[in-house]
Short mmCIF file of C-alpha atoms and ligand atoms in Angstrom, two decimals:
data_model
loop_
_atom_site.label_atom_id
_atom_site.label_comp_id
_atom_site.label_asym_id
_atom_site.label_seq_id
_atom_site.Cartn_x
_atom_site.Cartn_y
_atom_site.Cartn_z
CA MET Z 1 30.33 34.56 12.27
CA THR Z 2 33.17 33.99 10.16
CA SER Z 3 35.73 36.55 9.84
CA ARG Z 4 39.07 35.95 7.86
CA ARG Z 5 40.66 37.66 5.28
CA PRO Z 6 39.50 36.64 1.70
CA LYS Z 7 42.00 35.42 -0.83
CA ASN Z 8 40.40 37.60 -3.24
CA GLY Z 9 39.29 41.47 -3.23
CA SER Z 10 41.32 44.01 -4.77
CA SER Z 11 43.74 41.94 -6.61
CA ARG Z 12 42.56 41.92 -9.97
CA SER Z 13 44.68 42.88 -13.09
CA ASN Z 14 43.10 45.95 -13.95
CA ARG Z 15 43.82 47.59 -10.64
CA PRO Z 16 46.68 50.37 -11.09
CA SER Z 17 49.93 48.94 -10.07
CA LYS Z 18 51.94 49.80 -7.32
CA GLU Z 19 54.07 52.09 -8.68
CA ASP Z 20 51.18 54.30 -10.68
CA LEU Z 21 49.54 54.34 -6.91
CA ALA Z 22 52.80 55.57 -5.26
CA VAL Z 23 54.07 58.33 -7.47
CA GLY Z 24 51.74 58.50 -10.47
CA GLU Z 25 50.63 61.96 -11.63
CA SER Z 26 46.75 61.12 -11.06
CA SER Z 27 46.52 59.64 -7.75
CA GLY Z 28 43.33 61.64 -7.42
CA ARG Z 29 41.93 59.86 -10.83
CA HIS Z 30 42.98 56.42 -9.22
CA LEU Z 31 40.95 56.92 -6.21
CA LEU Z 32 38.06 58.03 -7.96
CA ALA Z 33 38.52 54.90 -10.49
CA LYS Z 34 39.01 52.37 -7.60
CA VAL Z 35 36.82 53.91 -4.91
CA VAL Z 36 33.98 56.10 -6.14
CA GLU Z 37 33.38 55.45 -9.39
CA PRO Z 38 32.38 51.54 -8.37
CA GLY Z 39 30.21 52.81 -5.85
CA PHE Z 40 32.21 52.09 -2.18
CA CYS Z 41 32.84 55.89 -0.86
CA SER Z 42 31.37 56.64 2.41
CA GLY Z 43 31.69 59.99 1.95
CA CYS Z 44 34.45 60.56 4.89
CA GLY Z 45 35.90 63.33 3.26
CA LEU Z 46 39.75 62.49 4.09
CA CYS Z 47 40.84 62.27 0.81
CA ALA Z 48 39.61 65.93 0.23
CA GLY Z 49 41.04 67.18 3.64
CA ILE Z 50 44.77 65.70 3.02
CA CYS Z 51 45.16 66.63 -0.51
CA PRO Z 52 48.07 69.05 -0.19
CA SER Z 53 46.98 70.69 -3.89
CA SER Z 54 43.43 71.10 -2.80
CA SER Z 55 42.53 69.10 -5.79
CA LEU Z 56 39.53 66.87 -4.70
CA MET Z 57 36.35 68.51 -3.44
CA MET Z 58 33.50 66.97 -1.82
CA GLU Z 59 29.98 67.14 -3.64
CA TYR Z 60 26.74 65.29 -4.20
CA ASN Z 61 26.58 62.83 -7.08
CA GLY Z 62 23.22 62.18 -9.16
CA LYS Z 63 22.28 59.77 -5.96
CA LYS Z 64 23.05 62.74 -3.66
CA GLU Z 65 25.56 60.49 -2.19
CA LEU Z 66 28.70 62.97 -1.02
CA VAL Z 67 31.53 61.91 -2.83
CA PRO Z 68 35.06 63.40 -3.81
CA HIS Z 69 35.38 64.95 -7.42
CA ILE Z 70 38.43 66.26 -9.20
CA LYS Z 71 38.49 69.85 -9.17
CA GLY Z 72 42.26 71.23 -9.63
CA HIS Z 73 45.83 69.63 -10.70
CA CYS Z 74 46.94 66.46 -9.13
CA SER Z 75 50.41 66.31 -7.86
CA GLY Z 76 50.35 62.44 -7.60
CA CYS Z 77 51.41 62.67 -3.89
CA ALA Z 78 49.12 59.67 -3.42
CA LEU Z 79 48.08 60.64 0.18
CA CYS Z 80 44.48 60.25 -0.86
CA LEU Z 81 44.68 56.87 -2.21
CA ASN Z 82 47.04 56.05 1.21
CA VAL Z 83 44.58 57.19 3.78
CA CYS Z 84 40.89 56.33 2.13
CA PRO Z 85 39.42 53.22 4.39
CA PHE Z 86 38.07 51.57 1.18
CA SER Z 87 41.07 51.83 -1.18
CA GLY Z 88 42.93 48.80 0.36
CA GLU Z 89 46.23 50.99 0.79
CA GLY Z 90 48.44 50.64 3.72
CA LYS Z 91 47.66 48.71 7.08
CA SER Z 92 44.39 46.71 7.35
CA ILE Z 93 42.07 47.53 10.13
CA ASP Z 94 43.33 44.41 12.22
CA GLU Z 95 46.79 45.42 11.78
CA VAL Z 96 46.22 48.99 13.00
CA SER Z 97 43.67 48.02 16.12
CA GLU Z 98 46.34 45.29 16.76
CA GLY Z 99 49.33 47.65 16.95
CA LEU Z 100 47.45 50.13 19.10
CA TYR Z 101 45.82 48.09 21.50
CA GLY Z 102 46.66 44.27 21.09
CA HIS Z 103 49.78 44.50 23.53
CA LEU Z 104 47.67 46.38 26.45
CA PRO Z 105 47.10 44.43 29.92
CA GLY Z 106 43.86 42.79 30.28
CA VAL Z 107 42.93 42.99 26.85
CA GLY Z 108 40.84 40.86 24.98
CA ARG Z 109 39.69 40.48 21.38
CA LEU Z 110 36.07 39.40 19.62
CA VAL Z 111 36.40 38.82 15.99
CA GLU Z 112 33.00 41.34 15.44
CA ALA Z 113 34.34 44.01 17.93
CA GLY Z 114 38.10 43.99 17.85
CA TRP Z 115 40.36 44.37 20.95
CA PHE Z 116 38.77 46.14 23.96
CA ILE Z 117 40.05 46.43 27.84
CA SER Z 118 36.82 47.06 29.31
CA ALA Z 119 32.59 46.78 28.13
CA GLN Z 120 30.22 48.32 30.30
CA GLU Z 121 26.42 49.26 30.31
CA GLY Z 122 24.29 51.85 31.86
CA HIS Z 123 24.01 55.41 31.65
CA ALA Z 124 25.34 58.88 32.79
CA CYS Z 125 23.55 59.98 35.79
CA ARG Z 126 24.21 63.71 36.65
CA GLY Z 127 23.00 66.81 34.46
CA ASP Z 128 21.15 66.52 31.55
CA PHE Z 129 23.60 64.24 29.74
CA ARG Z 130 21.14 61.34 29.34
CA SER Z 131 17.58 63.64 28.75
CA LYS Z 132 19.46 65.91 26.23
CA GLY Z 133 20.37 62.44 24.03
CA ALA Z 134 18.72 59.07 23.20
CA SER Z 135 21.66 56.43 24.05
CA GLY Z 136 22.09 56.95 27.76
CA GLY Z 137 24.24 60.06 27.29
CA MET Z 138 27.43 58.42 28.02
CA ALA Z 139 29.20 60.17 24.82
CA SER Z 140 28.20 63.42 26.14
CA TRP Z 141 29.30 62.57 29.73
CA PHE Z 142 32.78 61.60 28.53
CA LEU Z 143 33.39 64.03 26.21
CA THR Z 144 32.54 66.78 28.81
CA LYS Z 145 34.95 65.26 31.15
CA VAL Z 146 37.63 65.14 28.48
CA LEU Z 147 37.31 68.92 28.37
CA LYS Z 148 36.70 69.45 32.00
CA ASP Z 149 40.23 67.78 32.81
CA GLY Z 150 42.32 68.99 30.32
CA ILE Z 151 43.05 65.93 28.66
CA ALA Z 152 41.67 67.60 25.07
CA ASP Z 153 41.53 71.29 24.43
CA ALA Z 154 38.50 70.91 21.91
CA VAL Z 155 36.50 68.11 20.75
CA LEU Z 156 35.34 67.89 17.18
CA SER Z 157 32.22 66.16 16.71
CA ALA Z 158 29.18 66.30 14.34
CA GLY Z 159 26.77 68.92 14.38
CA PRO Z 160 24.65 71.24 12.08
CA ASP Z 161 26.39 73.15 9.92
CA LYS Z 162 25.22 76.58 10.80
CA ALA Z 163 26.67 78.48 7.75
CA ARG Z 164 25.06 76.38 5.29
CA PRO Z 165 21.74 75.07 6.14
CA GLY Z 166 20.60 71.35 5.67
CA SER Z 167 24.21 70.16 5.87
CA TRP Z 168 26.37 68.74 8.65
CA THR Z 169 30.07 69.49 9.93
CA PHE Z 170 32.51 68.89 12.28
CA VAL Z 171 31.71 71.53 15.44
CA ARG Z 172 34.83 72.61 17.43
CA THR Z 173 33.69 72.60 21.24
CA GLU Z 174 35.99 74.15 23.91
CA LYS Z 175 33.68 74.41 26.77
CA PRO Z 176 32.80 71.53 28.77
CA GLU Z 177 29.09 73.08 28.93
CA ASP Z 178 28.38 73.16 25.37
CA VAL Z 179 29.08 69.42 24.59
CA VAL Z 180 25.39 68.24 25.46
CA SER Z 181 24.27 70.63 22.83
CA LEU Z 182 25.61 68.31 20.26
CA ALA Z 183 24.17 65.39 21.55
CA GLY Z 184 22.39 62.99 19.34
CA SER Z 185 23.63 61.02 16.19
CA VAL Z 186 23.70 62.54 12.82
CA TYR Z 187 22.55 60.08 10.01
CA HIS Z 188 23.83 62.08 7.15
CA PRO Z 189 27.48 62.29 5.71
CA VAL Z 190 29.78 64.83 7.55
CA PRO Z 191 32.74 65.35 5.54
CA PHE Z 192 35.99 65.71 7.32
CA ASP Z 193 37.92 67.60 4.99
CA GLU Z 194 37.54 71.34 6.34
CA ALA Z 195 37.98 69.75 9.97
CA PHE Z 196 41.17 68.20 8.70
CA ARG Z 197 42.72 71.61 7.46
CA ALA Z 198 41.55 72.90 10.49
CA ILE Z 199 43.43 70.80 12.93
CA MET Z 200 46.49 71.33 10.65
CA SER Z 201 46.28 75.33 11.12
CA GLU Z 202 45.70 75.02 14.87
CA PRO Z 203 48.19 76.18 17.15
CA PRO Z 204 51.25 74.59 18.37
CA GLY Z 205 50.54 72.17 20.92
CA ILE Z 206 46.90 71.72 20.66
CA ARG Z 207 45.54 68.54 21.70
CA LEU Z 208 42.24 67.68 20.23
CA SER Z 209 39.55 64.83 20.88
CA VAL Z 210 37.78 63.93 17.35
CA VAL Z 211 34.63 61.91 17.47
CA ALA Z 212 34.63 59.80 14.08
CA LEU Z 213 32.60 57.00 12.65
CA PRO Z 214 34.30 53.95 12.04
CA CYS Z 215 35.16 54.48 8.56
CA LEU Z 216 36.86 57.80 9.47
CA ALA Z 217 38.80 56.53 12.68
CA TYR Z 218 40.36 54.23 10.42
CA GLY Z 219 41.19 56.34 7.46
CA LEU Z 220 42.39 59.07 10.19
CA ARG Z 221 44.50 56.22 11.92
CA LYS Z 222 46.54 56.00 8.55
CA ALA Z 223 46.67 59.60 8.08
CA MET Z 224 48.18 60.03 11.59
CA ARG Z 225 51.04 57.59 10.68
CA LYS Z 226 51.46 59.63 7.11
CA ILE Z 227 51.53 63.29 8.97
CA PRO Z 228 53.21 62.93 12.48
CA LEU Z 229 51.53 66.04 13.45
CA LEU Z 230 48.25 65.14 12.93
CA GLY Z 231 48.90 61.92 15.18
CA GLU Z 232 50.37 64.58 17.85
CA ARG Z 233 47.43 66.91 17.59
CA ILE Z 234 44.95 64.00 18.05
CA VAL Z 235 45.14 62.68 21.28
CA LEU Z 236 42.09 60.82 21.81
CA LEU Z 237 40.04 59.13 18.90
CA ALA Z 238 36.14 58.09 19.99
CA SER Z 239 33.89 56.43 17.72
CA LEU Z 240 30.47 55.18 17.52
CA THR Z 241 29.00 52.17 16.21
CA CYS Z 242 27.66 52.39 12.65
CA GLY Z 243 24.83 50.83 10.89
CA LEU Z 244 25.01 52.47 7.47
CA MET Z 245 25.02 56.04 6.93
CA PRO Z 246 22.04 57.78 4.65
CA THR Z 247 22.51 59.64 1.71
CA HIS Z 248 21.59 63.11 1.47
CA ARG Z 249 18.52 61.95 -0.25
CA TYR Z 250 17.23 60.27 3.24
CA SER Z 251 17.45 63.79 4.84
CA GLU Z 252 15.22 64.79 2.16
CA TYR Z 253 12.74 62.18 2.71
CA VAL Z 254 12.57 62.60 6.27
CA SER Z 255 12.19 66.46 5.87
CA LEU Z 256 9.01 65.95 3.42
CA GLU Z 257 7.64 63.35 6.02
CA SER Z 258 7.89 66.08 8.81
CA GLY Z 259 6.08 68.50 6.96
CA VAL Z 260 9.24 71.01 5.68
CA LEU Z 261 10.31 71.37 2.31
CA PRO Z 262 14.09 70.20 1.72
CA GLU Z 263 14.90 73.45 0.38
CA GLU Z 264 13.46 74.95 3.45
CA MET Z 265 15.18 72.49 5.77
CA GLY Z 266 17.88 73.77 8.37
CA TYR Z 267 18.37 70.49 9.84
CA ILE Z 268 17.42 67.59 11.35
CA ASN Z 269 17.12 66.10 14.99
CA PHE Z 270 17.72 62.66 14.00
CA ARG Z 271 17.10 61.02 17.62
CA LEU Z 272 14.03 62.58 19.41
CA PRO Z 273 13.28 60.30 22.29
CA PRO Z 274 10.43 58.07 21.13
CA ASP Z 275 6.89 59.02 22.58
CA GLU Z 276 5.89 55.51 23.48
CA PRO Z 277 7.70 52.86 25.46
CA ASP Z 278 9.89 51.42 22.54
CA SER Z 279 13.66 52.64 22.60
CA GLY Z 280 13.96 51.36 19.06
CA ASN Z 281 11.14 53.62 17.78
CA TYR Z 282 13.54 57.05 17.83
CA ARG Z 283 12.13 59.80 16.05
CA HIS Z 284 13.21 62.19 13.52
CA VAL Z 285 12.33 65.67 13.11
CA ALA Z 286 13.01 68.48 10.52
CA ILE Z 287 13.55 71.82 11.46
CA SER Z 288 13.20 75.08 9.09
CA ARG Z 289 15.64 77.48 8.41
CA ASP Z 290 13.52 79.94 10.76
CA GLY Z 291 14.09 77.39 13.43
CA VAL Z 292 10.72 75.86 13.46
CA PRO Z 293 10.29 71.93 14.03
CA GLY Z 294 8.22 69.99 11.95
CA LYS Z 295 6.02 66.84 12.77
CA PRO Z 296 8.31 64.26 14.38
CA VAL Z 297 8.84 60.76 12.00
CA SER Z 298 8.85 57.71 14.20
CA VAL Z 299 11.60 55.45 12.18
CA LYS Z 300 9.31 52.29 12.53
CA GLY Z 301 7.80 52.12 8.99
CA ILE Z 302 9.36 53.60 5.80
CA PRO Z 303 12.63 54.90 7.48
CA ASP Z 304 13.81 51.90 8.85
CA PHE Z 305 12.61 49.68 5.76
CA LEU Z 306 14.80 52.15 3.50
CA TRP Z 307 17.74 51.67 5.84
CA GLY Z 308 17.53 47.81 6.51
CA HIS Z 309 17.62 47.51 2.44
CA GLY Z 310 20.26 49.51 2.13
CA CYS Z 311 18.14 52.09 0.04
CA PHE Z 312 19.68 55.84 -0.15
CA ILE Z 313 22.86 54.45 1.50
CA GLN Z 314 26.36 55.74 0.65
CA GLY Z 315 27.67 53.31 -1.30
CA GLY Z 316 30.63 52.30 0.69
CA CYS Z 317 28.45 51.64 3.84
CA LEU Z 318 27.84 48.25 1.97
CA VAL Z 319 30.80 46.73 1.85
CA CYS Z 320 31.91 48.09 5.35
CA ASP Z 321 33.01 45.54 7.90
CA ASP Z 322 33.87 47.45 11.26
CA VAL Z 323 30.50 47.80 13.04
CA PHE Z 324 32.39 48.70 16.35
CA GLY Z 325 35.04 51.44 15.31
CA GLU Z 326 37.62 48.95 15.91
CA THR Z 327 40.59 51.56 15.51
CA ALA Z 328 39.26 54.04 18.36
CA ASP Z 329 40.14 54.61 21.83
CA VAL Z 330 36.53 54.37 22.91
CA VAL Z 331 33.20 53.46 21.25
CA PHE Z 332 29.67 54.29 22.27
CA MET Z 333 26.66 52.57 21.29
CA ASP Z 334 23.21 52.11 21.96
CA ALA Z 335 22.31 49.46 24.20
CA TRP Z 336 19.84 47.73 22.04
CA LEU Z 337 19.04 44.64 24.52
CA PRO Z 338 15.42 43.47 25.60
CA GLU Z 339 15.45 44.49 29.00
CA TYR Z 340 15.90 48.30 28.19
CA ALA Z 341 13.41 48.53 25.17
CA ARG Z 342 10.95 49.93 27.27
CA ASP Z 343 13.31 52.28 28.97
CA THR Z 344 12.83 55.19 26.60
CA LYS Z 345 15.53 57.30 28.33
CA GLY Z 346 18.37 55.20 26.72
CA ASN Z 347 21.26 53.24 27.56
CA SER Z 348 24.71 53.22 26.56
CA ILE Z 349 27.46 50.32 26.10
CA VAL Z 350 30.86 52.04 26.18
CA LEU Z 351 33.96 49.71 24.70
CA CYS Z 352 37.31 51.32 26.24
CA ARG Z 353 40.39 49.96 24.04
CA SER Z 354 42.79 52.23 25.73
CA LEU Z 355 43.85 52.60 29.07
CA LEU Z 356 43.38 56.55 28.90
CA ALA Z 357 39.69 55.94 27.90
CA ASP Z 358 39.08 52.95 30.55
CA SER Z 359 40.40 55.14 33.08
CA ILE Z 360 38.03 58.22 32.52
CA VAL Z 361 35.14 55.73 32.51
CA LYS Z 362 36.32 53.75 35.70
CA GLY Z 363 36.46 57.44 37.15
CA GLY Z 364 33.24 58.17 36.34
CA VAL Z 365 31.84 55.02 37.77
CA SER Z 366 33.74 55.72 41.23
CA SER Z 367 32.47 59.52 41.42
CA GLY Z 368 28.93 58.14 40.93
CA GLU Z 369 28.57 60.35 37.31
CA CYS Z 370 28.05 56.84 35.81
CA ARG Z 371 26.05 54.26 36.40
CA LEU Z 372 27.42 51.08 34.75
CA ARG Z 373 28.31 47.27 35.02
CA GLU Z 374 30.40 45.06 33.02
CA THR Z 375 28.91 43.77 29.71
CA ALA Z 376 29.78 40.08 28.73
CA GLY Z 377 31.08 39.60 25.15
CA GLU Z 378 27.57 37.89 23.91
CA ARG Z 379 25.72 40.58 25.12
CA LEU Z 380 28.03 43.15 23.63
CA LEU Z 381 27.26 41.32 20.02
CA ARG Z 382 23.84 40.79 20.54
CA SER Z 383 23.05 44.60 21.32
CA GLN Z 384 24.07 45.04 17.77
CA VAL Z 385 22.87 42.04 15.94
CA GLN Z 386 20.83 43.81 13.21
CA THR Z 387 23.95 45.98 12.25
CA LEU Z 388 26.18 42.63 12.57
CA TRP Z 389 23.81 41.01 10.33
CA ILE Z 390 23.76 43.71 7.50
CA LYS Z 391 27.17 44.63 7.97
CA ARG Z 392 29.11 41.14 8.74
CA LEU Z 393 26.86 38.30 7.74
CA LEU Z 394 24.69 39.81 4.88
CA LEU Z 395 28.26 41.48 3.54
CA GLN Z 396 29.41 37.80 2.72
CA GLY Z 397 26.44 37.20 0.13
CA ARG Z 398 27.27 41.03 -1.42
CA LEU Z 399 30.65 40.22 -1.73
CA ALA Z 400 29.87 36.87 -3.38
CA LYS Z 401 27.46 38.18 -5.72
CA LEU Z 402 30.12 41.01 -6.75
CA GLU Z 403 32.64 38.40 -7.34
CA ALA Z 404 30.45 36.46 -9.33
CA GLU Z 405 29.53 39.20 -11.62
CA GLY Z 406 33.18 39.78 -12.18
CA LEU Z 407 33.45 42.99 -10.13
CA GLU Z 408 36.37 43.97 -8.19
CA TYR Z 409 35.60 45.42 -4.35
CA PRO Z 410 37.88 47.02 -1.67
CA ARG Z 411 39.78 44.00 0.70
CA ARG Z 412 37.37 43.02 3.14
CA ARG Z 413 37.89 40.85 6.43
CA VAL Z 414 34.68 38.66 5.97
CA VAL Z 415 34.58 35.74 3.15
CA PRO Z 416 32.28 35.89 0.62
CA ASP Z 417 29.78 33.35 0.75
CA MET Z 418 27.30 32.49 -2.25
CA LYS Z 419 25.71 29.94 0.20
CA VAL Z 420 24.58 33.35 2.25
CA TYR Z 421 23.70 35.17 -0.81
CA ARG Z 422 21.35 32.43 -1.93
CA GLU Z 423 19.68 32.01 1.52
CA ASN Z 424 18.71 35.72 1.48
CA GLU Z 425 18.27 36.07 -1.98
CA LYS Z 426 14.60 37.35 -1.50
CA TYR Z 427 16.18 40.05 0.38
CA PHE Z 428 18.77 41.02 -1.93
CA LEU Z 429 16.31 40.85 -4.77
CA LEU Z 430 14.04 43.07 -2.91
CA CYS Z 431 17.11 45.66 -2.26
CA GLU Z 432 17.58 45.70 -5.78
CA ARG Z 433 13.82 46.25 -6.93
CA LEU Z 434 13.88 48.95 -4.11
CA LYS Z 435 16.88 50.99 -5.38
CA LYS Z 436 15.64 50.71 -8.77
CA ALA Z 437 12.36 52.09 -8.25
CA VAL Z 438 13.06 55.23 -5.87
CA GLU Z 439 16.58 55.87 -5.93
CA GLU Z 440 16.67 58.31 -8.44
CA LEU Z 441 12.95 59.58 -7.91
CA PRO Z 442 12.43 63.77 -7.16
CA LEU Z 443 11.94 64.27 -3.46
CA GLU Z 444 11.47 67.90 -3.70
CA THR Z 445 7.54 68.40 -3.14
CA PHE Z 446 4.86 66.81 -1.07
CA GLU Z 447 3.43 65.39 -4.34
CA ASP Z 448 6.45 63.55 -4.42
CA LEU Z 449 6.37 62.40 -1.32
CA GLU Z 450 2.90 60.94 -2.14
CA SER Z 451 4.38 58.95 -4.88
CA PHE Z 452 7.25 57.94 -2.95
CA ARG Z 453 4.95 56.27 -0.23
CA ASN Z 454 2.88 54.68 -2.85
CA ILE Z 455 5.99 52.95 -4.54
CA VAL Z 456 7.76 52.15 -1.19
CA GLY Z 457 4.48 50.91 0.63
CA HIS Z 458 3.76 48.10 -2.31
CA LEU Z 459 7.38 46.81 -2.07
CA MET Z 460 7.08 46.82 1.90
CA VAL Z 461 3.88 44.59 1.38
CA ASP Z 462 6.07 42.38 -1.06
CA GLY Z 463 8.79 42.34 1.67
CA ALA Z 464 6.15 41.27 4.49
CA ASP Z 465 5.01 38.37 2.24
CA GLN Z 466 8.46 36.71 1.96
S1 SF4 I 1 35.82 56.80 1.42
FE1 SF4 I 1 36.35 59.12 2.01
S2 SF4 I 1 38.61 58.73 1.64
FE2 SF4 I 1 37.70 57.29 0.35
S3 SF4 I 1 37.12 58.24 -1.64
FE3 SF4 I 1 35.30 58.55 -0.34
S4 SF4 I 1 35.55 60.34 0.72
FE4 SF4 I 1 37.86 59.99 -0.07
S1 SF4 I 2 28.67 51.90 7.93
FE1 SF4 I 2 30.99 51.95 8.00
S2 SF4 I 2 31.54 53.16 5.87
FE2 SF4 I 2 29.10 53.65 6.38
S3 SF4 I 2 29.40 55.33 7.67
FE3 SF4 I 2 29.67 53.69 9.01
S4 SF4 I 2 31.55 53.14 9.13
FE4 SF4 I 2 31.64 54.65 7.58
#
């Protein structure tokens, strides 16, 4: 897979000048014009969190993507622009990750995965880490260990927002025994704005570990340089591989499929283990506000089709080229490898970039708490081949199309390539048809679900014919 800095991207003349961006009175508006309005926002919420004037607020737009809106006076400090992972401002992902890890002893690099000291596959052995999650339990084991050993005082990770049913937030966990209750990925945008403000008002000397998706991890790294206190407080940044983040509309669809009206949905367990020997066919289940679980929904079928065709996906994700959380100290992922396909208990791959993360994982192996073996680079990439296809290869075609249409896009590391677009033109056209057909359809009632299924079903047949 080719990966070098394109000559173009973010360099057109209609871009605000550096002076505007640095001191302008409307940095928030520049952020909206440059990132949000063209559809390149991932909903990370960092801009809203870092804004000292609280002038940005995260809200759903018409497509139910989570994006910032301007709500108050902007002082022009440009912090929002500087930390946004899609603004093209500040150091690139490659520069940040090389600065953090490129000098460490024994470090290696893969173009698609970044710098790392070790890559290992397997699972947690003790406790209920493995049985409570669907990916081998290594992330929960690791974060529990971080708290038990006093490396951090608390962990911030995504979980259901108890105060706002149907939403997700960053949950602060101090007790090691509570970490496992947050096991399982969240396939819904989780804005970091409130967590950011909470970190800044923590007592002096607090040490935190944050679990952030790749875009948020990169934005946080930029923010940690801008605001040294934030850098002192976040002592360990963990990430997860990320294969596009669905919008709130995806949750509405899942809720209806599960038999729960979206207005009654409390939260969704996105990683219920499969009920057949096929680890890739995990299930979603919506839980009502009264705590009653609905019917599990297997992801193979309409959910995978929507996801694989970029439908109900945050706009920024479709121009995101970081699969492996290249700026995080440790990254956890499902081991999507053929030999684990029938193992429904799940298996993880753990990529350690920092010496601290590597020593924690090695300690777990020597104490018998984890069963892991080394993963070769080629296996690491193979385990995420589908995500690499969408986020690296197809991105070349997507960017080439934007360029051909004269549209500006954020600085990316993959090279736009019209040949990739042409070779996958039927796929891209189907993506467009699907989006046009369903992106604005109401998904509030079971009748809405019926029409939605019919439309998507026809397009799935068309897709299968290609
Ligand atoms: S990607 Fe994050 S920082 Fe950038 S505009 Fe969207 S929410 Fe704000
Ligand atoms: S695909 Fe990229 S932009 Fe989207 S949530 Fe994942 S890391 Fe962020």
